[in-house]
Tab-separated table of C-alpha atoms and ligand atoms in Angstrom:
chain	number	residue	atom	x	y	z
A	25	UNK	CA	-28.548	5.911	-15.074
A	26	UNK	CA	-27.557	2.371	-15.556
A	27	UNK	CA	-27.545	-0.563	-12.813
A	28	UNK	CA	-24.173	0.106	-11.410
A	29	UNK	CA	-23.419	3.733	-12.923
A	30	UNK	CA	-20.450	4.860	-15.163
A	31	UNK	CA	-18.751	7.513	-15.397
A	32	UNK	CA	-14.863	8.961	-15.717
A	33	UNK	CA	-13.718	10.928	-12.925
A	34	UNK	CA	-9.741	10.918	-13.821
A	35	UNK	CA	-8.132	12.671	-16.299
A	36	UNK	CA	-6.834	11.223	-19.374
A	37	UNK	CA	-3.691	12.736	-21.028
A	38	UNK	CA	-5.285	13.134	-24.224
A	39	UNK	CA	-1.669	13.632	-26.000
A	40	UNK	CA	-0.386	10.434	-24.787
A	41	UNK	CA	-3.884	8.222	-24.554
A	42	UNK	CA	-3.122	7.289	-21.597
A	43	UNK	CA	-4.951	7.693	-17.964
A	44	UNK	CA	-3.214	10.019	-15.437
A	45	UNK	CA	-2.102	8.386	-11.842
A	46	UNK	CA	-4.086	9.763	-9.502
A	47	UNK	CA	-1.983	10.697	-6.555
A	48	UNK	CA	-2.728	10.938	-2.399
A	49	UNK	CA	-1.245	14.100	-1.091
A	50	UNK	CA	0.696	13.156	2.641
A	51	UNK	CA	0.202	14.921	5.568
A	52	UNK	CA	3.500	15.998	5.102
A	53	UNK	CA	2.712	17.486	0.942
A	54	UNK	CA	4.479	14.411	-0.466
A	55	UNK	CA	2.348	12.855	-2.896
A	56	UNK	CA	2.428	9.114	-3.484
A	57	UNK	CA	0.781	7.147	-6.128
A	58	UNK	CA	-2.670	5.973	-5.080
A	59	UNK	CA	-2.281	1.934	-6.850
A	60	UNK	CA	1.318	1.057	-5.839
A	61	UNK	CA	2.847	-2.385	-6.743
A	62	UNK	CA	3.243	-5.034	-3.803
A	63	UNK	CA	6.275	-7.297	-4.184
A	64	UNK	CA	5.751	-9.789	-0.921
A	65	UNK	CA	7.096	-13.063	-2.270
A	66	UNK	CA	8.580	-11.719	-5.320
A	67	UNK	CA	12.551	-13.291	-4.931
A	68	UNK	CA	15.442	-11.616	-5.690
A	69	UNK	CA	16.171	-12.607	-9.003
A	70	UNK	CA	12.640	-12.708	-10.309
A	71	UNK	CA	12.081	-9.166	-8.939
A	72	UNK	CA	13.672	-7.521	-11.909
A	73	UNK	CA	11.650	-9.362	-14.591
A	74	UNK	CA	8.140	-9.080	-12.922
A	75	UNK	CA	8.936	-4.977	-11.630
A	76	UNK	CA	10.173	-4.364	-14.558
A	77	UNK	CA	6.310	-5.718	-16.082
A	78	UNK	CA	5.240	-2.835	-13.652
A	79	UNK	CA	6.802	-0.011	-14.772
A	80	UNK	CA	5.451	-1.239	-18.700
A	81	UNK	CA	2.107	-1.524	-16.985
A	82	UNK	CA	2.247	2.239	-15.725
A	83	UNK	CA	3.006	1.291	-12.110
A	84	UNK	CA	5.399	4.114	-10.074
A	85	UNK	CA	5.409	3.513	-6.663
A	86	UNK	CA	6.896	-0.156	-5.243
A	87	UNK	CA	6.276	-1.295	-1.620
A	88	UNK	CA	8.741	-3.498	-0.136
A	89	UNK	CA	10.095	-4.559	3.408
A	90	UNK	CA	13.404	-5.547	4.973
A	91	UNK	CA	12.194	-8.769	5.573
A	92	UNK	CA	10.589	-9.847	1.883
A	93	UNK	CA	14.091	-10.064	1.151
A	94	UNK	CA	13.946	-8.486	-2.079
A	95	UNK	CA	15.566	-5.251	-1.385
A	96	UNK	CA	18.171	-5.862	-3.778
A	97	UNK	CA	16.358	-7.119	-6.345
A	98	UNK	CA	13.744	-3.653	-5.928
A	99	UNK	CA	16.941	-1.792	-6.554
A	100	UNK	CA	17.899	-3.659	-9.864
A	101	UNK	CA	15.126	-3.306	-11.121
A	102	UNK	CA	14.736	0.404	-11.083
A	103	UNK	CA	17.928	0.469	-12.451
A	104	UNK	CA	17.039	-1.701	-15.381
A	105	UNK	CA	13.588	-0.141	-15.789
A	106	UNK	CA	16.057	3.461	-16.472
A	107	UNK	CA	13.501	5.433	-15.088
A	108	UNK	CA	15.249	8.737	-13.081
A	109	UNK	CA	14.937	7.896	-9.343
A	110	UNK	CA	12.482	10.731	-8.689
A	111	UNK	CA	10.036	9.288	-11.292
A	112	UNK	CA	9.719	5.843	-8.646
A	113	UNK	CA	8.488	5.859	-5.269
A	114	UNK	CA	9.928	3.863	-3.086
A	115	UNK	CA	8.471	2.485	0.250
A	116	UNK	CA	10.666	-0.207	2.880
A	117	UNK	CA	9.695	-1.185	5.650
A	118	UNK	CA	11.858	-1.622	9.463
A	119	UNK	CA	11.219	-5.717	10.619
A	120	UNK	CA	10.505	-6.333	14.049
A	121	UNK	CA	13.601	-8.234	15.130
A	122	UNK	CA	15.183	-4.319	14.187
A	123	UNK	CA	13.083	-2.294	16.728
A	124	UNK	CA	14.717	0.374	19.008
A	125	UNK	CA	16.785	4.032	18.053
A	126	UNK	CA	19.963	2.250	17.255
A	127	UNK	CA	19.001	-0.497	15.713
A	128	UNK	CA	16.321	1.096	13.241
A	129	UNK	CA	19.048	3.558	12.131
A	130	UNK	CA	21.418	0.209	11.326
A	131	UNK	CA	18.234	-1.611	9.602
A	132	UNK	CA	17.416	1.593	7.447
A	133	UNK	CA	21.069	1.788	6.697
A	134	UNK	CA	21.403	-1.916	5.139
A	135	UNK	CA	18.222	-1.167	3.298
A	136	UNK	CA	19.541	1.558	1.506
A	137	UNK	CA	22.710	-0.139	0.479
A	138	UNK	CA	20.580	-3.388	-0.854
A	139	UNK	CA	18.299	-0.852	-2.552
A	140	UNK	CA	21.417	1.115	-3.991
A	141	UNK	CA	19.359	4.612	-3.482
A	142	UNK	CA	20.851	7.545	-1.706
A	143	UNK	CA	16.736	8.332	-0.117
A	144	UNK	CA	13.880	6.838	0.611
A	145	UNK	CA	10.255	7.745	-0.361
A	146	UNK	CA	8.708	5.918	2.814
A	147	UNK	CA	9.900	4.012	5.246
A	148	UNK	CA	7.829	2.271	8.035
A	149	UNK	CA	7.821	0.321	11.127
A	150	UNK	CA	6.244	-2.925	9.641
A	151	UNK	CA	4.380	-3.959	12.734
A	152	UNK	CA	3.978	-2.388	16.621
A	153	UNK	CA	4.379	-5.458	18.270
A	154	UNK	CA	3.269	-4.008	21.433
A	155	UNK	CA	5.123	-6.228	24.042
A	156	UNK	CA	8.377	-5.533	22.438
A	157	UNK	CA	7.436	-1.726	23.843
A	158	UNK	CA	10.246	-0.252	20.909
A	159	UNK	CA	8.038	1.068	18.718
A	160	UNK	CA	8.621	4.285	20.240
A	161	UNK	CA	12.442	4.447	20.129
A	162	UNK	CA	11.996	3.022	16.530
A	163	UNK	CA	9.911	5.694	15.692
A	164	UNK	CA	12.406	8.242	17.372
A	165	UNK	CA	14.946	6.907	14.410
A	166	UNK	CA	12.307	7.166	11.510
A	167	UNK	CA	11.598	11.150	12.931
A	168	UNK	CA	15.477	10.951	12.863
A	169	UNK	CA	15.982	9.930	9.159
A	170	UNK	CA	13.225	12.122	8.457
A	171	UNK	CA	15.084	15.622	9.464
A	172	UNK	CA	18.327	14.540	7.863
A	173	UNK	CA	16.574	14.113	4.647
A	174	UNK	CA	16.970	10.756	4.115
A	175	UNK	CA	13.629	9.604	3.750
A	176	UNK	CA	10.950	11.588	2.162
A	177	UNK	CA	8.040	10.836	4.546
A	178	UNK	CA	7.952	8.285	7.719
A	179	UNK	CA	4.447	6.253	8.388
A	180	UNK	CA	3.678	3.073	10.097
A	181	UNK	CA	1.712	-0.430	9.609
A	182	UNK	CA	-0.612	-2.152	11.683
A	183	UNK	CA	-0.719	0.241	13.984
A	184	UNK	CA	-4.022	-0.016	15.962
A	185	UNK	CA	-6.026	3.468	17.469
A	186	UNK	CA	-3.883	2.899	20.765
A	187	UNK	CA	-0.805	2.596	19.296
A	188	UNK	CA	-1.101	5.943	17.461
A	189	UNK	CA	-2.276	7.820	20.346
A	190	UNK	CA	1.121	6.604	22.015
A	191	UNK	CA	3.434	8.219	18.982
A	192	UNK	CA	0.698	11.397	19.347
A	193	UNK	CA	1.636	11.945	22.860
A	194	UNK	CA	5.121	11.016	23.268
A	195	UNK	CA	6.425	12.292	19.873
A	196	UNK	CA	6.597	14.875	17.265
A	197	UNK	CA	5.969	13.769	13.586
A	198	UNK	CA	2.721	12.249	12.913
A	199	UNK	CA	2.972	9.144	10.479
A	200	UNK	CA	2.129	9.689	7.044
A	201	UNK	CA	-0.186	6.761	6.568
A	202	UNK	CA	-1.173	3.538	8.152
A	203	UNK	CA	-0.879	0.365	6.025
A	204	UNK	CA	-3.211	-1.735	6.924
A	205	UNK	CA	-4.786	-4.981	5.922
A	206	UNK	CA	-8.043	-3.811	4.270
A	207	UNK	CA	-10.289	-5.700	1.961
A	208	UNK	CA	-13.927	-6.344	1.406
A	209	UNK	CA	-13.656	-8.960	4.094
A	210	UNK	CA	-12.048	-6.992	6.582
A	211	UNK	CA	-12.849	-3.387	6.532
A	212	UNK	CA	-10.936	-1.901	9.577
A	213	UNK	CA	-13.655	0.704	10.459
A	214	UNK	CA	-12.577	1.619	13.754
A	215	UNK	CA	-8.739	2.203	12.341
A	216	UNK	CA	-9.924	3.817	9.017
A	217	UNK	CA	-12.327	6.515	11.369
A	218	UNK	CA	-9.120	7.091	13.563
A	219	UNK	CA	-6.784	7.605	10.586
A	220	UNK	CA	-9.289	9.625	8.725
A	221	UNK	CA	-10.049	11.703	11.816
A	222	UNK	CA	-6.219	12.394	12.002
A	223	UNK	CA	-5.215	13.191	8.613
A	224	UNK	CA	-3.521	9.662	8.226
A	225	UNK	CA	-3.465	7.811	4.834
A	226	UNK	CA	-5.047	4.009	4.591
A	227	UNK	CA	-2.994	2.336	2.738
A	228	UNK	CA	-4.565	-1.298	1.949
A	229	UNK	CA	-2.019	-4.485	2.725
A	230	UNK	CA	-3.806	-7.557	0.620
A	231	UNK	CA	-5.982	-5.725	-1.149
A	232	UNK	CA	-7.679	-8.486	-3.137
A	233	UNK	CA	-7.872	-10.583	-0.149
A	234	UNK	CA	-5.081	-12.773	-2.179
A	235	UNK	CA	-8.533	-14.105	-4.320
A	236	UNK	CA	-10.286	-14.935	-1.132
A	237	UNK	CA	-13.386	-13.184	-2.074
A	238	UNK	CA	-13.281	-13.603	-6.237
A	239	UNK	CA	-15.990	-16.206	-6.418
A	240	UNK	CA	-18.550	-13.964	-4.651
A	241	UNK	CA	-21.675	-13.768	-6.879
A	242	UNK	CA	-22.059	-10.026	-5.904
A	243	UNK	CA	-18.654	-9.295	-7.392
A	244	UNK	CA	-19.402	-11.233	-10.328
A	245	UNK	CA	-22.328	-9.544	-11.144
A	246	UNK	CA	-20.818	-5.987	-10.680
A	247	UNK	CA	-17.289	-7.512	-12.631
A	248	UNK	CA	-19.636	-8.547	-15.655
A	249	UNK	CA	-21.833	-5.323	-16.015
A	250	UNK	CA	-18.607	-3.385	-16.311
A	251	UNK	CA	-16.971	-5.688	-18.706
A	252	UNK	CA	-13.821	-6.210	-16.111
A	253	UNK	CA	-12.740	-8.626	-13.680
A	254	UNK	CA	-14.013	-9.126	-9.543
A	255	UNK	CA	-10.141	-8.202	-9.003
A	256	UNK	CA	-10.442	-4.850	-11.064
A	257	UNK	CA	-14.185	-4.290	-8.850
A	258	UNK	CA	-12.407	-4.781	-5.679
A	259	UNK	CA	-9.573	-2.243	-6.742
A	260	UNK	CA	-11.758	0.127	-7.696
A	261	UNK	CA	-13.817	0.276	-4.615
A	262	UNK	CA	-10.774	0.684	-2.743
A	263	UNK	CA	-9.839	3.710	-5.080
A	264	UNK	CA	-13.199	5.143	-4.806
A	265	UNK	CA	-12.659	5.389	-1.138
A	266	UNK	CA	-9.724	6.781	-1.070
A	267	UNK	CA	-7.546	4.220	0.132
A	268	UNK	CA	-3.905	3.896	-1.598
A	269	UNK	CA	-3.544	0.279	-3.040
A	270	UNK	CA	-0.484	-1.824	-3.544
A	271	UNK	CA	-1.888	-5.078	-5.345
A	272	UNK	CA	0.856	-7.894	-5.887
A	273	UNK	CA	1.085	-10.599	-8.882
A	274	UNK	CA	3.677	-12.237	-10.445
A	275	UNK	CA	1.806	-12.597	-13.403
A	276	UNK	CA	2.129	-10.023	-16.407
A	277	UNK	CA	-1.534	-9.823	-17.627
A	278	UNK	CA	-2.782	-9.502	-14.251
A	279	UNK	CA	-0.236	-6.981	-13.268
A	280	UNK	CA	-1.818	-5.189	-16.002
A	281	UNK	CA	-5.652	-5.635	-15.372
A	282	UNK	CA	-4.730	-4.521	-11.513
A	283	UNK	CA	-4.273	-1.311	-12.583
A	284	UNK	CA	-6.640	-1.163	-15.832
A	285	UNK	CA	-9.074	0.840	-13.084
A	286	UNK	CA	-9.113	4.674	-13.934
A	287	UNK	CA	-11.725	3.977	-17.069
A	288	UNK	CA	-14.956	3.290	-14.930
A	289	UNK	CA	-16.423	4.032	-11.706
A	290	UNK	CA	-18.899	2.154	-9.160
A	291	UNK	CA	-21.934	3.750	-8.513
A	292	UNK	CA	-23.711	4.227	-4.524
A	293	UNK	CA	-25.425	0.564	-5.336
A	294	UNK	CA	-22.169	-1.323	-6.055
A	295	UNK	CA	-20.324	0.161	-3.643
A	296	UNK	CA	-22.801	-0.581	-0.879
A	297	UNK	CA	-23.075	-4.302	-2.217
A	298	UNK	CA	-19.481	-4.591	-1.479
A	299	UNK	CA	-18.757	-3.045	1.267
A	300	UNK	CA	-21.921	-5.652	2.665
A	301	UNK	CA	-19.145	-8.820	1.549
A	302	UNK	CA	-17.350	-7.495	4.804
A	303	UNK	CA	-16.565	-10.835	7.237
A	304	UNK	CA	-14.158	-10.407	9.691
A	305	UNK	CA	-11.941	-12.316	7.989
A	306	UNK	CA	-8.452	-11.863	8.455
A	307	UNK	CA	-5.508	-12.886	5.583
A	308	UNK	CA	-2.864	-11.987	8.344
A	309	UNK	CA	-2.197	-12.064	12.295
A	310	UNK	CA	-3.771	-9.968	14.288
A	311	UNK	CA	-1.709	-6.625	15.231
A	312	UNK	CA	-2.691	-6.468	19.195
A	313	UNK	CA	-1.762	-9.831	19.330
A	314	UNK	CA	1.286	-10.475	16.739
A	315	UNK	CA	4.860	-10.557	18.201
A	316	UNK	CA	8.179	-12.144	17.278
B	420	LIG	P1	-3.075	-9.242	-2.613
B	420	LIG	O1	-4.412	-9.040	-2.005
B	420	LIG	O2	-2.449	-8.148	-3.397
B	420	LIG	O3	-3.199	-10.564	-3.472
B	420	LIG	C1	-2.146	-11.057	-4.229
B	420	LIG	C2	-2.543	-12.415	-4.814
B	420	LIG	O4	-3.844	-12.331	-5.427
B	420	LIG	C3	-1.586	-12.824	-5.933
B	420	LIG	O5	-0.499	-13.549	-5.411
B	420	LIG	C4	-2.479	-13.681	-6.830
B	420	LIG	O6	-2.565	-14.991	-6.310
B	420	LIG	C5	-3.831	-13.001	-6.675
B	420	LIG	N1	-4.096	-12.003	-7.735
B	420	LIG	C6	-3.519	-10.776	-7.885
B	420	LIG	N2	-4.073	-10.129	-8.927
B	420	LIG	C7	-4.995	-10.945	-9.457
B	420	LIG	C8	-5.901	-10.826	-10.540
B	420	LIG	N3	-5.952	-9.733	-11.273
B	420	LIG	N4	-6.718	-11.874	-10.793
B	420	LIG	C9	-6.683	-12.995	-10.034
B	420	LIG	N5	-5.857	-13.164	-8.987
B	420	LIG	C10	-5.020	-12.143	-8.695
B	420	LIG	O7	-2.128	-9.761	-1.418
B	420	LIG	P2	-0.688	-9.470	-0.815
B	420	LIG	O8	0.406	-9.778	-1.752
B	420	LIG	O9	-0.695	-10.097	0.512
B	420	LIG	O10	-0.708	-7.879	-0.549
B	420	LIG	C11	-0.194	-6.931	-1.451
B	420	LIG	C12	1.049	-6.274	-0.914
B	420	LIG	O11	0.804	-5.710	0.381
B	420	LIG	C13	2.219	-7.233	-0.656
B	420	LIG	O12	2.864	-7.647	-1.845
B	420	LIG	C14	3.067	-6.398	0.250
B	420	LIG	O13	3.773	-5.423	-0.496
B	420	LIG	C15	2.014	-5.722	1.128
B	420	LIG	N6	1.771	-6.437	2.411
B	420	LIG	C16	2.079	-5.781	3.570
B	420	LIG	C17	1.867	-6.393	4.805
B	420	LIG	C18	2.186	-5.651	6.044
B	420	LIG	O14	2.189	-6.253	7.130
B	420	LIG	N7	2.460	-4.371	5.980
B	420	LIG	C19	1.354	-7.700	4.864
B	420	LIG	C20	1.046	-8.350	3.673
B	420	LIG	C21	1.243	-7.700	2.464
């Protein structure tokens, strides 16, 4: 056994040469891709140029919000890409100033008409923002969309332990996955037990840290031994945990290497040596505390 271990544990579609997407199967059956494409800060009329990099780079599944302002853009570029619509999975997200029944129901609707699709993969409330007090009534109009079919499987972000237990007692569908911010310098341990307790996905917001945590000699090490980058380490770790990723860039090679991460795996040591990197150091407000 070498220093940080190797060996394949996807499959490879030997007819095409290429590395099958492993998939996270819901709560609900629906399966979603487990390295999804993050498109924060990707404009409008950039979106269909650097999406449309994606799909070439093997990427399926595209998470956007309401409030990225991209929507349209997202929408464009599937068209462009000419993929069929089931072959894409598409996640939006409901913005805080859109909380409450009625008003989700109106912010899903504009979504869909700057998306151009006739359903949604995911959709979910973007943050709880707990002195607002909606979240409940917003998730009311998610379990709403859900029955009529109009969205393939409803979830949430930032939610903390507290906030799930509320949707747990006071309604019926339980969210499909929490996406969180999860890196090696915040590892939400107390959220990820919860969720993992409850049969609810991680999904990791700023996965890389946005390059926070490249120069760290640990990752550098592991990065070299494996001929690939600290960004492709970090990815991987995530993967081997089980944790769906949506990495962003803007930049085609990197796009690329983010999800060049099927063809090696981290053995106990690496792993470990990452998961030590873990700070307490936060790329984005604080959920209990984050309100507009
Ligand atoms: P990220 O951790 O994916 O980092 C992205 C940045 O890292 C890039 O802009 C680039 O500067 C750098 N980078 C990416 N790949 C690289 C590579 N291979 N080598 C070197 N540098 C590289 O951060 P993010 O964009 O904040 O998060 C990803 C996605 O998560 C977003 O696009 C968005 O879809 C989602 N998100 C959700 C929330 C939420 O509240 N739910 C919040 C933030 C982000």
């Amino acid at each position: 056994m070498h220093k940080f271990g190797h060996h394949d544990d996807y499959e490879h579609d030997k007819v095409q040469g290429k590395w099958i997407m492993p998939e996270v199967k819901l709560n609900n059956k629906v399966k979603i891709p487990q390295i999804g494409f993050g498109v924060y800060k990707i404009d409008d009329h950039e979106a269909s140029k650097v999406i449309g990099w994606a799909f070439e780079a093997g990427y399926r599944s595209i998470d956007t919000a309401s409030v990225y302002g991209n929507e349209k853009g997202v929408g464009q570029a599937i068209v462009d890409s000419g993929l069929k619509r089931e072959e894409v999975f598409v996640t939006s997200k409901l913005w805080n100033d859109d909380q409450g029944y009625d008003e989700a129901l109106r912010a899903f609707d504009s979504s869909m008409d700057k998306l151009g699709l006739d359903y949604l993969d995911l959709y979910l409330i973007h943050w709880p923002n707990p002195d607002q007090q909606k979240y409940v009534d917003s998730w009311k109009a998610l379990e709403k969309l859900y029955s009529d079919g109009r969205v393939r499987a409803i979830g949430v972000s930032n939610f903390l332990p507290q906030n799930l237990d509320v949707l747990a007692n006071e309604c019926d569908v339980k969210p499909v996955l929490n996406q969180i911010e999860y890196h090696p310098a915040l590892q939400q341990v107390e959220i990820a037990h919860y969720c993992f307790e409850n049969d609810i996905a991680i999904e990791a917001w700023s996965p890389l840290a946005r390059g926070e945590v490249f120069n760290s000699p640990v990752l550098a090490e592991i990065a070299e031994w494996h001929d690939k980058t600290p960004a492709q380490v970090i990815l991987r770790w995530h993967l081997q945990q089980g944790r769906i990723i949506i990495p962003k860039s803007s930049n085609k090679q990197r796009i690329a290497e983010n999800i060049d991460i099927l063809d090696f795996e981290l053995n106990l040591d690496a792993m470990e040596n990452i998961t030590a990197l873990e700070a307490g150091q936060r790329i984005g407000p604080d959920p209990a505390a984050y309100q507009r």
